[in-house]
XYZ file of C-alpha atoms in Angstrom:
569
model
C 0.000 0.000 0.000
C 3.075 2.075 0.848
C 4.647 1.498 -2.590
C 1.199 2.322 -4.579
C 1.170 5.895 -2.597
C 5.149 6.651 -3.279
C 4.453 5.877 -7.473
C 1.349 7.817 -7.546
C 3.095 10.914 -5.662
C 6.449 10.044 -7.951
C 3.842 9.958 -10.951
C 2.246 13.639 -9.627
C 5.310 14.711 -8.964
C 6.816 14.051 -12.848
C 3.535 15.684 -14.355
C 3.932 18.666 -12.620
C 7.117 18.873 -13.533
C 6.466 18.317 -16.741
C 3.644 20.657 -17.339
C 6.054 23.508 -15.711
C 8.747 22.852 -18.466
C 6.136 23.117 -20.941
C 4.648 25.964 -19.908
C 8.517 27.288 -19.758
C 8.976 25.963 -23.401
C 5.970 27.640 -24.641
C 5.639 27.742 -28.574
C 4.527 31.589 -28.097
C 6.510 34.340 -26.318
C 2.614 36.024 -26.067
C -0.069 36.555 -28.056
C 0.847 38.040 -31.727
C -2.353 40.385 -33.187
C -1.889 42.103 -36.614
C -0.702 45.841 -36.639
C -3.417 47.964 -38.605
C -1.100 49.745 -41.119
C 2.217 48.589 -39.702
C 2.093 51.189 -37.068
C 1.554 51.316 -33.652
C 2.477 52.850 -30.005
C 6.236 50.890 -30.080
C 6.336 50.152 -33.128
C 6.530 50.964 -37.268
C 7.575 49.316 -40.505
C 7.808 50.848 -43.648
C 9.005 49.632 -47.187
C 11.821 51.169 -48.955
C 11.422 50.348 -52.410
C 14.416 50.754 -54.480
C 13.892 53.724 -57.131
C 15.640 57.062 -57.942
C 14.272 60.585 -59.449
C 16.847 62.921 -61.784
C 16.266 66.182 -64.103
C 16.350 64.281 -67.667
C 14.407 65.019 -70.474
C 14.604 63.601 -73.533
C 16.651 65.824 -76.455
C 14.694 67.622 -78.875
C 11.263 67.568 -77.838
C 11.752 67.152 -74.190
C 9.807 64.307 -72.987
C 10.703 62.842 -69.160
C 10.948 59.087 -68.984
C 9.254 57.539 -66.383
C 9.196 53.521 -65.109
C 5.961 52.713 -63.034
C 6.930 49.390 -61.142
C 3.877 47.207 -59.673
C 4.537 45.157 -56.829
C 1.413 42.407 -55.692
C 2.365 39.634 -52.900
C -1.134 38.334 -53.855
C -3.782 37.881 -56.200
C -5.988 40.487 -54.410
C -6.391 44.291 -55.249
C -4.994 43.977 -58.525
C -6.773 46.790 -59.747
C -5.836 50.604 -59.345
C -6.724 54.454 -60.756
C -3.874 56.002 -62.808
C -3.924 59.612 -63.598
C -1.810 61.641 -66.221
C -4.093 64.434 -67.184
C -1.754 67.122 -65.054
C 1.649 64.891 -65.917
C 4.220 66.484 -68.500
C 4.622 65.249 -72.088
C 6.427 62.299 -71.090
C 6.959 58.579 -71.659
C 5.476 55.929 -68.941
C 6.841 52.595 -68.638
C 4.504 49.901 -66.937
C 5.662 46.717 -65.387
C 5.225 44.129 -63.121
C 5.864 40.588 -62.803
C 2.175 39.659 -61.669
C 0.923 37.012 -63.528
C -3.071 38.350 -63.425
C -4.143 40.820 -65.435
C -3.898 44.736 -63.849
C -7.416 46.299 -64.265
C -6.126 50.337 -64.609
C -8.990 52.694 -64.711
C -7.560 55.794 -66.578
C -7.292 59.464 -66.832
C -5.741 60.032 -69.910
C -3.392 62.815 -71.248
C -2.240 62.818 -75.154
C 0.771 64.179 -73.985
C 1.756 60.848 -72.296
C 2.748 57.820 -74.138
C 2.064 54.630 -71.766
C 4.578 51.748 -72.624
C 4.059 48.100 -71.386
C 6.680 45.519 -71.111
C 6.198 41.766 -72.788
C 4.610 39.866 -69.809
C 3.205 42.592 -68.209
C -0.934 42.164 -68.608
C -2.785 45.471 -68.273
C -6.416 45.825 -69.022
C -8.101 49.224 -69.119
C -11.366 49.276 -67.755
C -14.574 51.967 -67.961
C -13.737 53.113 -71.913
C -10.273 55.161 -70.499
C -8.014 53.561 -73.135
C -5.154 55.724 -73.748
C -5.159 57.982 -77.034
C -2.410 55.779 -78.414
C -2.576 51.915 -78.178
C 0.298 51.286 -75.616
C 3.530 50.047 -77.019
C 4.686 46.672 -75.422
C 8.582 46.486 -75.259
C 10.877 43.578 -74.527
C 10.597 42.749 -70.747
C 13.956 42.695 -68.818
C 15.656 40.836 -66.655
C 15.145 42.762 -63.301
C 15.223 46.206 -62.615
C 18.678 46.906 -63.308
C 18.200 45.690 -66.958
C 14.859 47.479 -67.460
C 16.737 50.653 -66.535
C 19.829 50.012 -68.300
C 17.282 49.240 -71.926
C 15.250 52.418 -71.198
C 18.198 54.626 -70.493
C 19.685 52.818 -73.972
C 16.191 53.791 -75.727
C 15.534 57.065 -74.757
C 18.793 58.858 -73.681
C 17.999 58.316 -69.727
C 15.711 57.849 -66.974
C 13.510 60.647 -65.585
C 12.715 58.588 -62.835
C 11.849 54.715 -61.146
C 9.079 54.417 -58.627
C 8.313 50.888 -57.075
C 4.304 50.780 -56.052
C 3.350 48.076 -54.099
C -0.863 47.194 -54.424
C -1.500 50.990 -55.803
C -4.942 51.840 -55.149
C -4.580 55.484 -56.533
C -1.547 56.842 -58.915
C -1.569 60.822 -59.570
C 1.440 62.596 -61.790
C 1.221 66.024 -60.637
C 3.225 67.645 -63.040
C 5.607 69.386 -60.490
C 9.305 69.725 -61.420
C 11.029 71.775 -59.127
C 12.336 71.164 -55.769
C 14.530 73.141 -53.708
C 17.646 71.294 -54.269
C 19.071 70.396 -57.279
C 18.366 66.569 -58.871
C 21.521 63.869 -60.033
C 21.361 63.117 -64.053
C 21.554 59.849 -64.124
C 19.221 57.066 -62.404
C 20.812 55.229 -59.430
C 18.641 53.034 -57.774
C 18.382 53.463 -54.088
C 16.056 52.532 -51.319
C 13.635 55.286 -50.872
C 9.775 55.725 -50.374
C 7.359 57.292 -52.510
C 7.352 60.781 -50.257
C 10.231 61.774 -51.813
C 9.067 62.843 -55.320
C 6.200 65.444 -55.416
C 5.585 64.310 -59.299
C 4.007 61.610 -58.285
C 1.341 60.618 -55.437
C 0.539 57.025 -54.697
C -2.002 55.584 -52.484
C -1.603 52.165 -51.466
C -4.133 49.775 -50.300
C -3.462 49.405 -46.719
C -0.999 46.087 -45.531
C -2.388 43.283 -43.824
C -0.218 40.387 -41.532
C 2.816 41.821 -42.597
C 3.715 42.528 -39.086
C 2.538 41.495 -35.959
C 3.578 42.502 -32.688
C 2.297 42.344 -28.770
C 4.036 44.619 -25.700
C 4.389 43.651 -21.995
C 5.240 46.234 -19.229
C 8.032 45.394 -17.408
C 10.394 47.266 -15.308
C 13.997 47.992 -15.893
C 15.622 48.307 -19.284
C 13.883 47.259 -22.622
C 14.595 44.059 -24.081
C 13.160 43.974 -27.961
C 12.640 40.452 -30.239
C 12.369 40.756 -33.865
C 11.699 37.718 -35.716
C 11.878 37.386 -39.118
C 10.476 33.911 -40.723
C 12.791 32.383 -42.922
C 10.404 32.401 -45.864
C 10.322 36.172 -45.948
C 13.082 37.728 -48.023
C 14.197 40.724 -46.121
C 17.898 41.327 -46.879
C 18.531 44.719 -45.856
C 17.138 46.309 -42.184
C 17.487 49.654 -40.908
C 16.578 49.951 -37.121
C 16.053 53.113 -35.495
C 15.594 53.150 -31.620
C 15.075 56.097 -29.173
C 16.488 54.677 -26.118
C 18.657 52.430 -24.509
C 17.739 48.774 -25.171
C 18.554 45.037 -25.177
C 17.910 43.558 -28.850
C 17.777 40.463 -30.134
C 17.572 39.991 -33.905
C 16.461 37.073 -35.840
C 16.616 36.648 -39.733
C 16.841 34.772 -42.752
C 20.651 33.724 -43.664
C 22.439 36.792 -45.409
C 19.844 39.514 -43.797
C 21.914 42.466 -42.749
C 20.516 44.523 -39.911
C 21.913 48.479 -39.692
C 20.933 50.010 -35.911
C 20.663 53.486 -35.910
C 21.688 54.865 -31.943
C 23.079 57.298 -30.307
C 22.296 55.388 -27.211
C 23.832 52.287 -25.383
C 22.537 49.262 -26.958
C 23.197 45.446 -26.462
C 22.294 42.966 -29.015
C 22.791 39.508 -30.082
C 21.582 38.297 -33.810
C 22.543 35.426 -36.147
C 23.400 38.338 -38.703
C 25.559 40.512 -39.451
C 25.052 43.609 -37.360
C 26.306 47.390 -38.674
C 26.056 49.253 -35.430
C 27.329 53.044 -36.153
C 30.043 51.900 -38.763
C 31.368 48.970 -36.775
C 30.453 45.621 -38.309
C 29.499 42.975 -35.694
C 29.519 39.451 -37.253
C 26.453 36.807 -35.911
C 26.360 35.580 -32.810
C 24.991 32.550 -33.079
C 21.676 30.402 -35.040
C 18.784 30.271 -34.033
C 15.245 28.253 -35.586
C 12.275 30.531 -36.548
C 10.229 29.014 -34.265
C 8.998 31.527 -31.322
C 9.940 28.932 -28.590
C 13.470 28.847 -29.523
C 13.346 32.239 -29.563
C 12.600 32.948 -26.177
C 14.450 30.513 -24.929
C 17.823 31.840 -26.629
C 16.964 35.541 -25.302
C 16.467 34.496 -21.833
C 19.195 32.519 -21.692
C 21.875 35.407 -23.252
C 20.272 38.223 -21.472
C 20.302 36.043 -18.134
C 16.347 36.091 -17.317
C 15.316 39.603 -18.508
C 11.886 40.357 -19.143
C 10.740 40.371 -22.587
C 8.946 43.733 -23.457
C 7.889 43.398 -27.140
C 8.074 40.935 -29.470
C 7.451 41.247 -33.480
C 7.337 39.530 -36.469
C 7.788 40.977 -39.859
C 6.267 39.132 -42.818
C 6.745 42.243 -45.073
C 8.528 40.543 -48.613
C 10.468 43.521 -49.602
C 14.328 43.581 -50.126
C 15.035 46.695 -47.997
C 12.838 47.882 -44.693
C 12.862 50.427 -41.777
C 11.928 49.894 -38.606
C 11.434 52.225 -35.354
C 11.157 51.043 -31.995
C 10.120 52.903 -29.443
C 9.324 52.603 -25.102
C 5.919 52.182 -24.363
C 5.125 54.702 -22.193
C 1.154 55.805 -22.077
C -0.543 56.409 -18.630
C -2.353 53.929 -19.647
C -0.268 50.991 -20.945
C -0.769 47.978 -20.618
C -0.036 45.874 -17.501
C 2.240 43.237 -17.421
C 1.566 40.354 -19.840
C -1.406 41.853 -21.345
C -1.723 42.258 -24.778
C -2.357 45.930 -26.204
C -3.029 47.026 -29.857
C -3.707 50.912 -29.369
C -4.477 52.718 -32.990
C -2.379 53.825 -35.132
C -0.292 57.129 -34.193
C 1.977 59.877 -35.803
C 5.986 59.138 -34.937
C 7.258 62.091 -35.520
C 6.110 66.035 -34.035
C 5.748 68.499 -35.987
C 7.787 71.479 -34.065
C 9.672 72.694 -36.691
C 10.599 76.474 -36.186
C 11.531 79.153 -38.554
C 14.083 82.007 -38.099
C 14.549 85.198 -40.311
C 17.900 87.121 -40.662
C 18.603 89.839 -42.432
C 22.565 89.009 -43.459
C 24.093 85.532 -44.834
C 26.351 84.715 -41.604
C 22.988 83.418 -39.891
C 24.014 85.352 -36.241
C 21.291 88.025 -35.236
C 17.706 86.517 -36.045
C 14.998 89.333 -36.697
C 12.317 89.395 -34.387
C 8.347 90.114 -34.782
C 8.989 93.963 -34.807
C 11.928 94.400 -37.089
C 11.079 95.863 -40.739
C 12.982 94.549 -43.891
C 13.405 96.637 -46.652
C 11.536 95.379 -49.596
C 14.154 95.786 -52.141
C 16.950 93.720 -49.545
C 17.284 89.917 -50.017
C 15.922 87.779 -46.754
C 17.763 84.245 -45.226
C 15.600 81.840 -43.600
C 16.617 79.152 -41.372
C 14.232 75.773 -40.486
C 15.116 73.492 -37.878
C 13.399 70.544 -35.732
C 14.842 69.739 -32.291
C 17.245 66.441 -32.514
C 15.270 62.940 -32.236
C 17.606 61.022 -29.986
C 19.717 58.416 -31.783
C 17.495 58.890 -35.449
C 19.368 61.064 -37.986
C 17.337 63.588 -40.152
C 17.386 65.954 -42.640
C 14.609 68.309 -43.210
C 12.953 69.278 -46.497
C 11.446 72.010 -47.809
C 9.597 71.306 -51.171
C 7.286 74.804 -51.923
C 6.738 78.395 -49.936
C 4.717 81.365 -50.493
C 4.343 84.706 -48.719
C 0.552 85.770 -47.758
C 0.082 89.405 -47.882
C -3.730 89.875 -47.929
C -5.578 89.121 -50.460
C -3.092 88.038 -52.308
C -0.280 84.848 -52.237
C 2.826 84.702 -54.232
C 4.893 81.395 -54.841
C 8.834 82.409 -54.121
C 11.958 80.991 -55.283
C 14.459 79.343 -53.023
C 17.781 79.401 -53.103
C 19.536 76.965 -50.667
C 22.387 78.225 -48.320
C 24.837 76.452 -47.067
C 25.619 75.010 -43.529
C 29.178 75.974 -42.580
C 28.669 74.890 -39.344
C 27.324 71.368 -37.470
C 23.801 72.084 -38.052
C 22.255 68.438 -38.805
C 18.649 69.400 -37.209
C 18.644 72.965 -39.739
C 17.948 73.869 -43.292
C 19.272 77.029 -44.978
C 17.795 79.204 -47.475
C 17.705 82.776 -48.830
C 14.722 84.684 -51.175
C 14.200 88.049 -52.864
C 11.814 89.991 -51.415
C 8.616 90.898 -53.420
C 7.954 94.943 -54.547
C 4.325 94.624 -55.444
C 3.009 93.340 -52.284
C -0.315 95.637 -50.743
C 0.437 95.406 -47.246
C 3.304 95.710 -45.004
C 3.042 92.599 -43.192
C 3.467 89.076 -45.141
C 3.160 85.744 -43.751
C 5.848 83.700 -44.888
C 5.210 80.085 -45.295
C 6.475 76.880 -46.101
C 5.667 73.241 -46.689
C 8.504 71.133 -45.028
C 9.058 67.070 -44.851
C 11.552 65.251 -41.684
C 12.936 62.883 -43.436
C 14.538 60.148 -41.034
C 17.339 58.720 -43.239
C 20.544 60.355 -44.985
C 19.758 59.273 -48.396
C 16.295 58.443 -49.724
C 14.556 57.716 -46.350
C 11.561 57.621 -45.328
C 9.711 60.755 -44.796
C 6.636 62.062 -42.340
C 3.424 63.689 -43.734
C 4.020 67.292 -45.073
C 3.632 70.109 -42.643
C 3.246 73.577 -42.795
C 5.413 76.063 -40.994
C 4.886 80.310 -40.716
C 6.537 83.049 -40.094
C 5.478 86.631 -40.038
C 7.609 89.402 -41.347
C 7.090 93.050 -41.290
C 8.391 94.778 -44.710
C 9.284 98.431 -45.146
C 8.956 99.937 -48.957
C 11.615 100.901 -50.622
C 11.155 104.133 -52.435
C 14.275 105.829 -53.633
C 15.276 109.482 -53.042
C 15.179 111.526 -55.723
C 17.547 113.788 -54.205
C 20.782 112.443 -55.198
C 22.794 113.800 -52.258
C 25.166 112.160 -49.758
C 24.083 110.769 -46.610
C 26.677 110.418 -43.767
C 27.672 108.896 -40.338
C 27.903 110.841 -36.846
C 32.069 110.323 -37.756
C 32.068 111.842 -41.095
C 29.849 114.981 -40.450
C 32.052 115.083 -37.339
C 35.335 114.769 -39.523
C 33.717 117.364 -41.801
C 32.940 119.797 -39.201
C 36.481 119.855 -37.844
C 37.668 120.197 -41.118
C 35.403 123.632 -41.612
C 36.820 124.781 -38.657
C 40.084 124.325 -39.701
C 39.302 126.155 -42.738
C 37.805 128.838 -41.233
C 41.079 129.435 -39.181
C 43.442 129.427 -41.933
C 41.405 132.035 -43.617
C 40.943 134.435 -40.671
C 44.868 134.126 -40.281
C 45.462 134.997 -44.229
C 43.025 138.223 -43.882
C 44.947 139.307 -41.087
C 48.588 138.378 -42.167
C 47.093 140.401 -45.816
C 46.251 143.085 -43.371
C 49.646 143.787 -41.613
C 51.714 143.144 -44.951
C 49.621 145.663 -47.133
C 47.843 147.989 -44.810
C 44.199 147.144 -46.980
C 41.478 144.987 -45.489
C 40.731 141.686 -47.906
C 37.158 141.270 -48.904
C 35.033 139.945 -46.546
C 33.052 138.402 -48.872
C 35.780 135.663 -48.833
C 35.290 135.505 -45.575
C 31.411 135.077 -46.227
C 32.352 132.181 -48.497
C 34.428 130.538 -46.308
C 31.959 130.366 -43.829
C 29.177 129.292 -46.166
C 31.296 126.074 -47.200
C 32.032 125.220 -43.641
C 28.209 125.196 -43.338
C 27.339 123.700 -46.299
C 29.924 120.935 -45.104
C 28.644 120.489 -41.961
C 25.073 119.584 -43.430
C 26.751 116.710 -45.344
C 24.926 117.792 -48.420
C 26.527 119.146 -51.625
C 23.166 120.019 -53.388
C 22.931 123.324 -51.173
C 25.406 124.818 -53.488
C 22.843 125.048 -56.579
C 20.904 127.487 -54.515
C 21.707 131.155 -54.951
C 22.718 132.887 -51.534
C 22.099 136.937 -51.111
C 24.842 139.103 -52.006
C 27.274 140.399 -48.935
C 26.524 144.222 -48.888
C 29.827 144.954 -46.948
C 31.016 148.347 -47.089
C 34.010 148.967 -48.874
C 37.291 150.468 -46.811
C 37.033 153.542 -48.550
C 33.534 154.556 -47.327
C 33.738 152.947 -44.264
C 36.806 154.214 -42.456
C 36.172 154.208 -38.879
C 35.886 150.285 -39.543
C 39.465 150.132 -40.279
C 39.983 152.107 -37.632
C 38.611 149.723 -35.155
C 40.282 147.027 -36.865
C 43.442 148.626 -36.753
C 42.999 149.878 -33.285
C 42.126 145.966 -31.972
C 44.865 143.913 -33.112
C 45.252 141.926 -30.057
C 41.655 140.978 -29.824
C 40.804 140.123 -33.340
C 37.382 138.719 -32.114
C 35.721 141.833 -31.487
C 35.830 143.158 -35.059
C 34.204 139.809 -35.896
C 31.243 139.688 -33.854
């Protein structure tokens, strides 16, 4: 009886045990739930297509050359709305490597000549065929060779834009941008926000990421899982604090962290933290288990606070992680999926100056001349550990009722200024009022080179303008230290000449005219006033009496030698 009681507690004993190392080895880490739009509270993904945008037009009758590429993971939403009625006589170059047909519902423009590559099925629906029958060119092995035979065929590439599941495509027509474009097509990661030619409106992503978030105290520990049947290759990961990461990809993904914090991570990739190139650590399956059980272990028992999954198929990716740090976050081990939120604040701020060494900002009451040229300076506080640049793609000035588009020239940045823009404008002479409202539509842009951009944002600044009128008196104007120099100078003058009447006088016995004397003093005056037009004007005559008829005056003169200054006054 004895022995049955010590197997069934040795029996009750091994199944607890066991159902504790199960629930250890758990198959999840929690529960994953689909991120509406790949953005949340801690986290967002976004696609960087590769594609590139330059200045060329075609010789002779100046036509840009543009290559549409459609991107569809499935065989869902294959339809979209393509407008070219604003676009500039141009050539378009559709292709994808979707084997359905692409319903395009279009806008047309005769202007635009649509070109389809062989294999690329596009049916126009609603009676919007183009003008001219599309022309269907050899298809190409990969981007790189599509560019290569369009920048053979037409001279060059205007630009390459990668659209993946387009719901809406809009050319807009606009050329300019504040800086200055490359001529020749390189392709690059970037994302549609950086061309203002083109809009695009994307059908919104589904399951290609999930993630869940668990409070815990202490420092952040981030998992980021990527299946092996995704084929992510390139992975640029901003964070905004100090964090434990541990990385998990497909063989030959590359994962660049972008921190100016302390950060700790192990992956079974190659790592490019700030330059330095950290090779893998270890493997690792895909399976979410293994995965926790390989993070606990390294990071000796620390918490997990999010963990993500990307099923996004694109070649290059960013990703920002962020603390979650709401009054009202979620407890510990509950799941959270807030809505979706802006990443970025708009507090851009704009400074006016009046000179191009950027020192002494004008404030709200200062006037500018409207004939003087005005230097503008945008800048966005520094996002810990995210590099930026800010654009500017369009301003304006607002003086009621009317608006005026200006052109921008960009300044340079002699000093460290990462977080500021530079740029100078001529100031309008046409304006009615004296007050203008200078504004601006400005992007953050969160990458170096092609990155990927927030929503456009307006930012104003008021300036007070003074008219210019000219003077249509053409004479001098001088400083306190010339009319002083001037004035010293008269006096001077006037001494000299008082001595030569009276050395004249003792040499010769005969009083000089004192009409010199008259003249003397009227060019120390007219000196003084800083004004040379004063001598056009006819002065009255000195009526002086002559030394003959006036005797006693020489007299007195003669009678006063030692105090000259009475015969004066």
């Amino acid at each position: 009886m004895k022995m049955m009681k010590m197997k069934s507690i040795t029996c009750l004993i091994a199944v607890l045990l066991c159902v504790r190392t199960a629930a250890s080895d758990s198959s999840v880490i929690c529960e994953l739930k689909d991120v509406p739009g790949n953005s949340n509270d801690w986290i967002v993904l976004k696609e960087t297509p590769l594609g590139c945008w330059t200045d060329f037009t075609t010789r002779g009758d100046e036509r840009e050359v543009h290559i549409l590429n459609l991107l569809y993971t499935h065989d869902q939403n294959m339809f979209f709305s393509l407008n070219v009625t604003a676009a500039n006589p141009s050539v378009l170059i559709i292709t994808s490597t979707a084997t359905p047909a692409i319903q395009v519902v279009l806008q047309d423009n005769p202007a635009v000549a649509i070109v389809v590559t062989n294999g690329t099925s596009i049916k126009f629906l609603g009676g919007g065929s183009p003008s001219h029958p599309p022309e269907v060119v050899p298809s190409a092995d990969g981007d790189s060779e599509l560019l290569k035979w369009a920048a053979d065929t037409y001279g060059g590439v205007t630009s390459f834009t990668t659209a993946r599941h387009p719901s809406n495509v809009i050319f807009t027509g606009i050329k300019g941008k504040l800086f200055q474009r490359p001529s020749t097509c390189d392709l690059q990661p970037e994302t549609p926000a950086d061309k203002h030619f083109i809009n695009l409106e994307l059908f919104e992503p589904s399951n290609e990421l999930q993630s869940c978030y668990m409070k815990h105290p202490g420092e952040q520990l981030h998992v980021i899982n990527i299946p092996d049947d995704i084929k992510i290759r390139h992975v640029s990961l901003h964070l905004s604090s100090e964090s434990k990461l541990f990385l998990r990809g497909p063989p030959n993904t590359e994962w660049k962290i972008h921190s100016s914090h302390d950060i700790k991570c192990w992956s079974n990739n190659l790592i490019i933290l700030n330059d330095l190139r950290l090779p893998p650590r270890g493997n690792v399956s895909d399976e979410a288990g293994d995965i926790r059980q390989k993070a606990m272990k390294y990071y000796d028992g620390t918490s997990i606070n999010s963990y993500s999954e990307i099923r996004l198929n694109a070649p290059h990716i960013q990703l920002w992680i962020s603390d979650y740090t709401s009054p009202s976050g979620p407890a510990e081990g509950q799941l959270t999926t807030p809505a979706p939120t802006s990443k970025s604040a708009a507090l851009f701020e704009m400074l006016l100056f009046s000179s191009p060494d950027f020192r002494s900002p004008l404030d709200s009451s200062s006037k500018v001349l409207s004939d003087k040229r005005v230097y503008a300076e945008i800048s966005h506080p520094i996002i810990e550990g995210i590099p930026f640049s800010i654009k500017v793609s369009r301003c304006w000035v607002r003086s009621t009722p009317v608006v005026r588009k200006i052109s921008l020239k960009e300044e340079s940045c002699f000093n460290d200024c990462p977080n500021k823009l530079r740029f100078s404008f001529e100031m309008l002479q046409d304006l009615p009022s004296s007050s203008w409202d200078l504004e601006c539509t400005v992007q953050l842009c969160f990458a170096t080179h092609h990155g990927f951009c927030d929503k456009e944002t307006q930012v104003k600044r008021n300036l007070q303008v003074k008219p210019y009128i000219p003077n249509p008196n053409p004479c001098f104007e001088f400083g306190l230290s010339a009319v002083l120099g001037i004035a010293f100078g008269g006096f001077l003058i006037g001494v000299l000449l008082t001595g030569a009447l009276w050395f004249i006088k003792i040499r010769t016995g005969h009083p000089v005219a004192l009409g010199m004397r008259s003249a003397a003093a009227e060019l120390s005056v007219l000196s003084l006033s800083g004004c040379p037009c004063g001598l056009t004007k006819r002065q009255p005559v000195p009526t002086h009496p002559s030394p003959s008829e006036d005797s006693s005056a020489n007299a007195s003169i003669g009678s006063t030698q030692s105090t000259p200054t009475s015969s004066m006054a």
